[in-house]
Each structure stands twice: as structure tokens, then as C-alpha cells.
Short mmCIF file of C-alpha atoms in Angstrom, two decimals:
data_model
loop_
_atom_site.label_atom_id
_atom_site.label_comp_id
_atom_site.label_asym_id
_atom_site.label_seq_id
_atom_site.Cartn_x
_atom_site.Cartn_y
_atom_site.Cartn_z
CA MET N 21 -3.00 -61.24 -36.88
CA GLU N 22 -1.53 -60.06 -33.59
CA LYS N 23 -4.65 -58.10 -32.64
CA GLY N 24 -6.76 -61.24 -33.19
CA LEU N 25 -4.59 -63.27 -30.86
CA ILE N 26 -4.80 -60.56 -28.21
CA ALA N 27 -8.58 -60.53 -28.53
CA ILE N 28 -8.72 -64.31 -28.17
CA GLY N 29 -6.52 -64.12 -25.07
CA ALA N 30 -8.72 -61.43 -23.58
CA ALA N 31 -11.83 -63.50 -24.29
CA ILE N 32 -10.32 -66.51 -22.56
CA ALA N 33 -9.42 -64.34 -19.57
CA VAL N 34 -12.96 -62.97 -19.36
CA PHE N 35 -14.32 -66.51 -19.63
CA THR N 36 -13.02 -67.13 -16.09
CA GLY N 37 -15.81 -64.83 -14.90
CA PHE N 38 -18.39 -67.10 -16.51
CA LEU N 39 -16.94 -70.16 -14.83
CA THR N 40 -16.74 -68.32 -11.53
CA GLY N 41 -20.42 -67.47 -11.78
CA LEU N 42 -21.28 -71.12 -12.28
CA GLY N 43 -19.12 -72.09 -9.32
CA GLU N 44 -20.68 -69.48 -7.07
CA ALA N 45 -24.16 -70.63 -8.03
CA THR N 46 -23.21 -74.20 -7.16
CA VAL N 47 -21.84 -73.09 -3.79
CA ALA N 48 -25.00 -71.13 -3.01
CA ALA N 49 -27.22 -74.07 -4.00
CA HIS N 50 -25.31 -76.49 -1.81
CA ALA N 51 -25.32 -74.02 1.07
CA CYS N 52 -29.11 -73.69 0.81
CA ASP N 53 -29.40 -77.47 0.85
CA ALA N 54 -27.16 -77.69 3.90
CA ILE N 55 -29.10 -74.99 5.74
CA GLY N 56 -32.34 -76.77 4.90
CA LYS N 57 -31.01 -80.03 6.34
CA ASN N 58 -29.30 -78.48 9.36
CA PRO N 59 -30.94 -75.13 10.25
CA GLU N 60 -29.12 -74.69 13.57
CA ALA N 61 -25.76 -74.45 11.75
CA GLU N 62 -26.96 -71.63 9.50
CA SER N 63 -24.45 -69.03 10.71
CA LYS N 64 -21.44 -71.35 10.22
CA ILE N 65 -22.64 -72.46 6.78
CA ARG N 66 -23.34 -68.87 5.69
CA SER N 67 -19.93 -67.57 6.80
CA THR N 68 -18.14 -70.45 5.08
CA MET N 69 -20.19 -69.88 1.93
CA ILE N 70 -19.36 -66.17 1.87
CA LEU N 71 -15.66 -66.93 2.36
CA GLY N 72 -15.70 -69.44 -0.50
CA ILE N 73 -17.57 -67.11 -2.83
CA THR N 74 -15.17 -64.28 -2.01
CA LEU N 75 -12.14 -66.40 -2.79
CA SER N 76 -13.61 -67.58 -6.09
CA GLU N 77 -14.60 -64.03 -7.01
CA THR N 78 -10.95 -63.00 -6.88
CA CYS N 79 -10.31 -65.38 -9.78
CA ALA N 80 -12.88 -63.55 -11.88
CA ILE N 81 -11.44 -60.18 -10.94
CA TYR N 82 -7.94 -61.34 -11.93
CA GLY N 83 -9.34 -62.58 -15.25
CA LEU N 84 -10.98 -59.24 -15.91
CA PHE N 85 -7.77 -57.42 -14.95
CA ILE N 86 -5.72 -59.55 -17.34
CA ALA N 87 -8.25 -58.97 -20.12
CA VAL N 88 -8.10 -55.21 -19.62
CA LEU N 89 -4.31 -55.34 -19.63
CA LEU N 90 -4.27 -57.36 -22.84
CA ILE N 91 -6.67 -55.02 -24.60
CA PHE N 92 -5.22 -51.68 -23.54
CA ALA N 93 -1.54 -52.45 -22.97
CA TYR N 94 -0.94 -53.95 -26.43
#
């Protein structure tokens, strides 16, 4: 019973990576739209996009870290 709960917790933690991927794809799509509408601001849009993607990627890394801890620490 306890192993099953740990596996469910690890799966939920890994699921943050899936949601992060969806969020990053949305950010990239909106950035492409913004660059298409305003090409002279490409460098500002790109740097802001990379900063946002980097910050959201940390959430996925934390989720993976928690999943690994749950699986191997218990």
C-alpha cells in the first residue's frame, strides 16, 4: 500500500514536467506571434521569452527531483 502511494506521488511530481512543456510551447507560440507583428522588437521579445522559459523549466526540474527523492529515498 505504501509503495503505491509513493508511486502516485512520484507520478504527480513528474506530471509538472508535462504541464511545463505545455506552458513553454504556449510562450514560444506567443513570442513568435509577437515577433511577427513587431519585428524590430525581436531581441527584447526573445530575451524575455528565454527568461520565462528558464523560470518555468525550474518547476519541471524540481518536480523531477522530488520524484527521484520519493522513489529512491523511501
